[in-house]
Amino acid sequence: MVRKHVLADNYAVTAVLKSCVLQRALGSGKEVNGLVLKSGLGLDRSIGLKLVELYGKCGVLEDARKMFDGMPERNVVACTVMIGSCFDCGMVEEAIEVFNEMGTRNTVCWTMVIDGLVRNGEFNRDVSTYNSMIGGLALHGKSIEAVELFSEMLKERVRPNGITFVGVLNACSHGGLVDLGGEIFESMEMIHGIEPEVEHYGCMVDILGRVGRLEEAFDFIGRMGVEADDKMLCPLLSACKIHKNIGIGEKVAKLLSEHYRIDSGSFIMLSNFYASLGRWSYAAEVREKMEKGGIIKEPGCSSIEVNNAIHEFLSGDLRYPERKRTYKRLEELNYLTKFEGYLPATKVALHDIDDEQKELALAVHSERLAICYGLVSTEAYTTLRVGKNVRICDDCHAMNKLIAKITRRKVVVRDRNRFHHFKNGECSCKDYW
Ligand SMILES: [Zn+2]
Ligand SMILES: [Zn+2]
């Protein structure tokens, strides 16, 4: 093709490189690399990634590294490919280095690292490696694996630190391992000589709240000796709502409303709690207080990775490709979810606009735009992965569950605190976040 002076396009080049990878054809791959550079076609992302993979598979890590370093945008996908190449060459430390430098990590990436470490029969047995592994497993709801890794760490006589315990207690919380979590918490000071900090108390509040042991959870807040933050109070409040414990719920709500720094997600949670009890004056009072105190109105921003590119959305965003189809899909879903019993929580939206507008304001929260964009631009059944800078609001959480059910997709949303895996009308957080 090239010899006949037919200009190859990126698509053709990627296809050729794919077969080079399969056959470990280093020579041909390098030839293609040279031709692409000469042709002025420019190394686009997919070509670059294929070359990184090929060089890794063929054991020339320097070339893979050079290619990787030359890439303008090193996102999750690129880093994951690079990590794979490092492992292919048996360079565990280099793989971990790339991994540690990553901003966000997804499940594919974690799997790559764990597999790579196992494959290379090596595990850099120091506390920070263990910590990042345990923390990552916990974040993805792999509780048992995280706890197992923790006990292996102790067996190997690696001394845990405070971060280790945040990870393993988080794992206990996500996995509902109440007794084990309690034991591990107590062991911190007694066995390991580490004084629990706010995060550790937060984990215990989480663990107990999740299973409905709300009095004990509230006691833990008292034991802490420092003020609880909204990160701790919000999940407890939603637990009170789920377990219908109004007594504790009101105490928590009071603490939360006295809190001076509270973001818009927490604010919605609080008004929602009062609204669910029918206490409108409280809800209004909360809002007034927030307005006077100036709540942190961090603009909601969501991102989604589609075809190796990251797309970002703000609430009510109108400036992106596929706008018409995205909004049309959003409208359809708003309509369909109502049949599934979805009621927009217009009460918690703004008070000074009418109901229809409130519904509209909720409906264009950035993550919904990101999800709908994902729906219209990927093939059926593709898992959608969305990142969000603030806590998911009540309303979007309910909506996402139904979207996952109706479209039969898995939707993974990473918000400020955790991962939510939405599937078939349910969320991995069990409505506790
Ligand atoms: Zn929302
Ligand atoms: Zn969730």
JSON list of C-alpha atoms in Angstrom, two decimals, residues 78-186:
[
{"chain": "A", "resi": 78, "resn": "ALA", "atom": "CA", "xyz": [-2.43, 5.68, 28.23]},
{"chain": "A", "resi": 79, "resn": "CYS", "atom": "CA", "xyz": [-1.03, 5.08, 31.72]},
{"chain": "A", "resi": 80, "resn": "THR", "atom": "CA", "xyz": [-2.69, 1.68, 31.89]},
{"chain": "A", "resi": 81, "resn": "VAL", "atom": "CA", "xyz": [-1.11, 0.63, 28.58]},
{"chain": "A", "resi": 82, "resn": "MET", "atom": "CA", "xyz": [2.27, 1.88, 29.81]},
{"chain": "A", "resi": 83, "resn": "ILE", "atom": "CA", "xyz": [1.91, -0.02, 33.08]},
{"chain": "A", "resi": 84, "resn": "GLY", "atom": "CA", "xyz": [1.11, -3.16, 31.09]},
{"chain": "A", "resi": 85, "resn": "SER", "atom": "CA", "xyz": [4.26, -2.65, 29.02]},
{"chain": "A", "resi": 86, "resn": "CYS", "atom": "CA", "xyz": [6.41, -2.22, 32.12]},
{"chain": "A", "resi": 87, "resn": "PHE", "atom": "CA", "xyz": [5.08, -5.49, 33.51]},
{"chain": "A", "resi": 88, "resn": "ASP", "atom": "CA", "xyz": [5.59, -7.20, 30.15]},
{"chain": "A", "resi": 89, "resn": "CYS", "atom": "CA", "xyz": [9.26, -6.28, 30.48]},
{"chain": "A", "resi": 90, "resn": "GLY", "atom": "CA", "xyz": [9.32, -7.43, 34.09]},
{"chain": "A", "resi": 91, "resn": "MET", "atom": "CA", "xyz": [9.98, -3.89, 35.31]},
{"chain": "A", "resi": 92, "resn": "VAL", "atom": "CA", "xyz": [7.79, -3.84, 38.40]},
{"chain": "A", "resi": 93, "resn": "GLU", "atom": "CA", "xyz": [9.19, -0.68, 39.94]},
{"chain": "A", "resi": 94, "resn": "GLU", "atom": "CA", "xyz": [8.69, 1.30, 36.74]},
{"chain": "A", "resi": 95, "resn": "ALA", "atom": "CA", "xyz": [5.09, 0.08, 36.56]},
{"chain": "A", "resi": 96, "resn": "ILE", "atom": "CA", "xyz": [4.42, 1.19, 40.12]},
{"chain": "A", "resi": 97, "resn": "GLU", "atom": "CA", "xyz": [6.06, 4.52, 39.41]},
{"chain": "A", "resi": 98, "resn": "VAL", "atom": "CA", "xyz": [3.67, 5.21, 36.51]},
{"chain": "A", "resi": 99, "resn": "PHE", "atom": "CA", "xyz": [0.82, 3.98, 38.67]},
{"chain": "A", "resi": 100, "resn": "ASN", "atom": "CA", "xyz": [1.71, 6.28, 41.55]},
{"chain": "A", "resi": 101, "resn": "GLU", "atom": "CA", "xyz": [1.87, 9.30, 39.27]},
{"chain": "A", "resi": 102, "resn": "MET", "atom": "CA", "xyz": [-1.64, 8.75, 37.94]},
{"chain": "A", "resi": 103, "resn": "GLY", "atom": "CA", "xyz": [-4.34, 11.19, 38.99]},
{"chain": "A", "resi": 104, "resn": "THR", "atom": "CA", "xyz": [-7.35, 8.93, 38.55]},
{"chain": "A", "resi": 105, "resn": "ARG", "atom": "CA", "xyz": [-7.38, 5.16, 38.30]},
{"chain": "A", "resi": 106, "resn": "ASN", "atom": "CA", "xyz": [-10.12, 2.92, 37.05]},
{"chain": "A", "resi": 107, "resn": "THR", "atom": "CA", "xyz": [-10.89, -0.75, 37.51]},
{"chain": "A", "resi": 108, "resn": "VAL", "atom": "CA", "xyz": [-9.05, -1.78, 34.34]},
{"chain": "A", "resi": 109, "resn": "CYS", "atom": "CA", "xyz": [-5.95, -0.09, 35.66]},
{"chain": "A", "resi": 110, "resn": "TRP", "atom": "CA", "xyz": [-6.19, -1.74, 39.07]},
{"chain": "A", "resi": 111, "resn": "THR", "atom": "CA", "xyz": [-6.68, -5.13, 37.51]},
{"chain": "A", "resi": 112, "resn": "MET", "atom": "CA", "xyz": [-3.64, -4.53, 35.31]},
{"chain": "A", "resi": 113, "resn": "VAL", "atom": "CA", "xyz": [-1.48, -3.70, 38.33]},
{"chain": "A", "resi": 114, "resn": "ILE", "atom": "CA", "xyz": [-2.64, -6.59, 40.48]},
{"chain": "A", "resi": 115, "resn": "ASP", "atom": "CA", "xyz": [-2.27, -9.07, 37.62]},
{"chain": "A", "resi": 116, "resn": "GLY", "atom": "CA", "xyz": [1.11, -7.62, 36.76]},
{"chain": "A", "resi": 117, "resn": "LEU", "atom": "CA", "xyz": [2.39, -8.00, 40.29]},
{"chain": "A", "resi": 118, "resn": "VAL", "atom": "CA", "xyz": [1.15, -11.54, 40.55]},
{"chain": "A", "resi": 119, "resn": "ARG", "atom": "CA", "xyz": [2.54, -12.40, 37.10]},
{"chain": "A", "resi": 120, "resn": "ASN", "atom": "CA", "xyz": [5.94, -11.06, 38.00]},
{"chain": "A", "resi": 121, "resn": "GLY", "atom": "CA", "xyz": [5.81, -13.00, 41.24]},
{"chain": "A", "resi": 122, "resn": "GLU", "atom": "CA", "xyz": [6.90, -9.92, 43.03]},
{"chain": "A", "resi": 123, "resn": "PHE", "atom": "CA", "xyz": [5.40, -7.58, 45.42]},
{"chain": "A", "resi": 124, "resn": "ASN", "atom": "CA", "xyz": [7.44, -4.65, 46.61]},
{"chain": "A", "resi": 125, "resn": "ARG", "atom": "CA", "xyz": [6.77, -5.32, 50.23]},
{"chain": "A", "resi": 126, "resn": "ASP", "atom": "CA", "xyz": [6.78, -1.89, 51.74]},
{"chain": "A", "resi": 127, "resn": "VAL", "atom": "CA", "xyz": [4.03, -0.06, 53.50]},
{"chain": "A", "resi": 128, "resn": "SER", "atom": "CA", "xyz": [3.23, 2.38, 50.68]},
{"chain": "A", "resi": 129, "resn": "THR", "atom": "CA", "xyz": [2.74, -0.38, 48.10]},
{"chain": "A", "resi": 130, "resn": "TYR", "atom": "CA", "xyz": [0.44, -2.22, 50.46]},
{"chain": "A", "resi": 131, "resn": "ASN", "atom": "CA", "xyz": [-1.40, 0.99, 51.24]},
{"chain": "A", "resi": 132, "resn": "SER", "atom": "CA", "xyz": [-2.13, 1.86, 47.65]},
{"chain": "A", "resi": 133, "resn": "MET", "atom": "CA", "xyz": [-3.24, -1.70, 46.91]},
{"chain": "A", "resi": 134, "resn": "ILE", "atom": "CA", "xyz": [-5.48, -1.95, 49.97]},
{"chain": "A", "resi": 135, "resn": "GLY", "atom": "CA", "xyz": [-6.92, 1.53, 49.38]},
{"chain": "A", "resi": 136, "resn": "GLY", "atom": "CA", "xyz": [-7.64, 0.75, 45.75]},
{"chain": "A", "resi": 137, "resn": "LEU", "atom": "CA", "xyz": [-9.30, -2.57, 46.50]},
{"chain": "A", "resi": 138, "resn": "ALA", "atom": "CA", "xyz": [-11.47, -0.90, 49.14]},
{"chain": "A", "resi": 139, "resn": "LEU", "atom": "CA", "xyz": [-12.49, 1.89, 46.79]},
{"chain": "A", "resi": 140, "resn": "HIS", "atom": "CA", "xyz": [-13.73, -0.66, 44.28]},
{"chain": "A", "resi": 141, "resn": "GLY", "atom": "CA", "xyz": [-15.70, -2.64, 46.84]},
{"chain": "A", "resi": 142, "resn": "LYS", "atom": "CA", "xyz": [-13.28, -5.58, 46.86]},
{"chain": "A", "resi": 143, "resn": "SER", "atom": "CA", "xyz": [-13.50, -5.82, 50.64]},
{"chain": "A", "resi": 144, "resn": "ILE", "atom": "CA", "xyz": [-12.42, -9.38, 51.25]},
{"chain": "A", "resi": 145, "resn": "GLU", "atom": "CA", "xyz": [-9.35, -9.00, 49.04]},
{"chain": "A", "resi": 146, "resn": "ALA", "atom": "CA", "xyz": [-8.40, -5.80, 50.85]},
{"chain": "A", "resi": 147, "resn": "VAL", "atom": "CA", "xyz": [-8.69, -7.43, 54.28]},
{"chain": "A", "resi": 148, "resn": "GLU", "atom": "CA", "xyz": [-6.74, -10.46, 53.07]},
{"chain": "A", "resi": 149, "resn": "LEU", "atom": "CA", "xyz": [-3.99, -8.25, 51.77]},
{"chain": "A", "resi": 150, "resn": "PHE", "atom": "CA", "xyz": [-3.93, -6.46, 55.12]},
{"chain": "A", "resi": 151, "resn": "SER", "atom": "CA", "xyz": [-3.46, -9.71, 57.04]},
{"chain": "A", "resi": 152, "resn": "GLU", "atom": "CA", "xyz": [-0.80, -10.81, 54.57]},
{"chain": "A", "resi": 153, "resn": "MET", "atom": "CA", "xyz": [0.96, -7.53, 55.23]},
{"chain": "A", "resi": 154, "resn": "LEU", "atom": "CA", "xyz": [0.96, -8.22, 58.96]},
{"chain": "A", "resi": 155, "resn": "LYS", "atom": "CA", "xyz": [2.24, -11.75, 58.36]},
{"chain": "A", "resi": 156, "resn": "GLU", "atom": "CA", "xyz": [5.09, -10.31, 56.33]},
{"chain": "A", "resi": 157, "resn": "ARG", "atom": "CA", "xyz": [5.88, -8.08, 59.30]},
{"chain": "A", "resi": 158, "resn": "VAL", "atom": "CA", "xyz": [5.39, -4.86, 57.36]},
{"chain": "A", "resi": 159, "resn": "ARG", "atom": "CA", "xyz": [4.29, -2.24, 59.89]},
{"chain": "A", "resi": 160, "resn": "PRO", "atom": "CA", "xyz": [0.97, -0.62, 58.98]},
{"chain": "A", "resi": 161, "resn": "ASN", "atom": "CA", "xyz": [0.46, 3.13, 59.39]},
{"chain": "A", "resi": 162, "resn": "GLY", "atom": "CA", "xyz": [-2.58, 5.40, 59.66]},
{"chain": "A", "resi": 163, "resn": "ILE", "atom": "CA", "xyz": [-3.25, 5.28, 55.91]},
{"chain": "A", "resi": 164, "resn": "THR", "atom": "CA", "xyz": [-3.29, 1.48, 55.97]},
{"chain": "A", "resi": 165, "resn": "PHE", "atom": "CA", "xyz": [-6.08, 1.55, 58.52]},
{"chain": "A", "resi": 166, "resn": "VAL", "atom": "CA", "xyz": [-8.14, 4.06, 56.55]},
{"chain": "A", "resi": 167, "resn": "GLY", "atom": "CA", "xyz": [-7.96, 1.64, 53.62]},
{"chain": "A", "resi": 168, "resn": "VAL", "atom": "CA", "xyz": [-8.79, -1.53, 55.49]},
{"chain": "A", "resi": 169, "resn": "LEU", "atom": "CA", "xyz": [-11.56, 0.09, 57.57]},
{"chain": "A", "resi": 170, "resn": "ASN", "atom": "CA", "xyz": [-13.07, 1.49, 54.38]},
{"chain": "A", "resi": 171, "resn": "ALA", "atom": "CA", "xyz": [-13.04, -2.02, 53.00]},
{"chain": "A", "resi": 172, "resn": "CYS", "atom": "CA", "xyz": [-14.85, -3.30, 56.09]},
{"chain": "A", "resi": 173, "resn": "SER", "atom": "CA", "xyz": [-17.42, -0.57, 55.67]},
{"chain": "A", "resi": 174, "resn": "HIS", "atom": "CA", "xyz": [-18.12, -1.29, 52.01]},
{"chain": "A", "resi": 175, "resn": "GLY", "atom": "CA", "xyz": [-18.29, -5.00, 52.67]},
{"chain": "A", "resi": 176, "resn": "GLY", "atom": "CA", "xyz": [-20.50, -4.72, 55.76]},
{"chain": "A", "resi": 177, "resn": "LEU", "atom": "CA", "xyz": [-17.81, -6.43, 57.87]},
{"chain": "A", "resi": 178, "resn": "VAL", "atom": "CA", "xyz": [-18.94, -4.87, 61.14]},
{"chain": "A", "resi": 179, "resn": "ASP", "atom": "CA", "xyz": [-17.28, -7.04, 63.78]},
{"chain": "A", "resi": 180, "resn": "LEU", "atom": "CA", "xyz": [-14.04, -7.33, 61.89]},
{"chain": "A", "resi": 181, "resn": "GLY", "atom": "CA", "xyz": [-13.99, -3.58, 61.40]},
{"chain": "A", "resi": 182, "resn": "GLY", "atom": "CA", "xyz": [-14.50, -3.04, 65.12]},
{"chain": "A", "resi": 183, "resn": "GLU", "atom": "CA", "xyz": [-11.68, -5.45, 65.97]},
{"chain": "A", "resi": 184, "resn": "ILE", "atom": "CA", "xyz": [-9.31, -3.80, 63.54]},
{"chain": "A", "resi": 185, "resn": "PHE", "atom": "CA", "xyz": [-10.18, -0.36, 64.91]},
{"chain": "A", "resi": 186, "resn": "GLU", "atom": "CA", "xyz": [-9.53, -1.47, 68.49]}
]
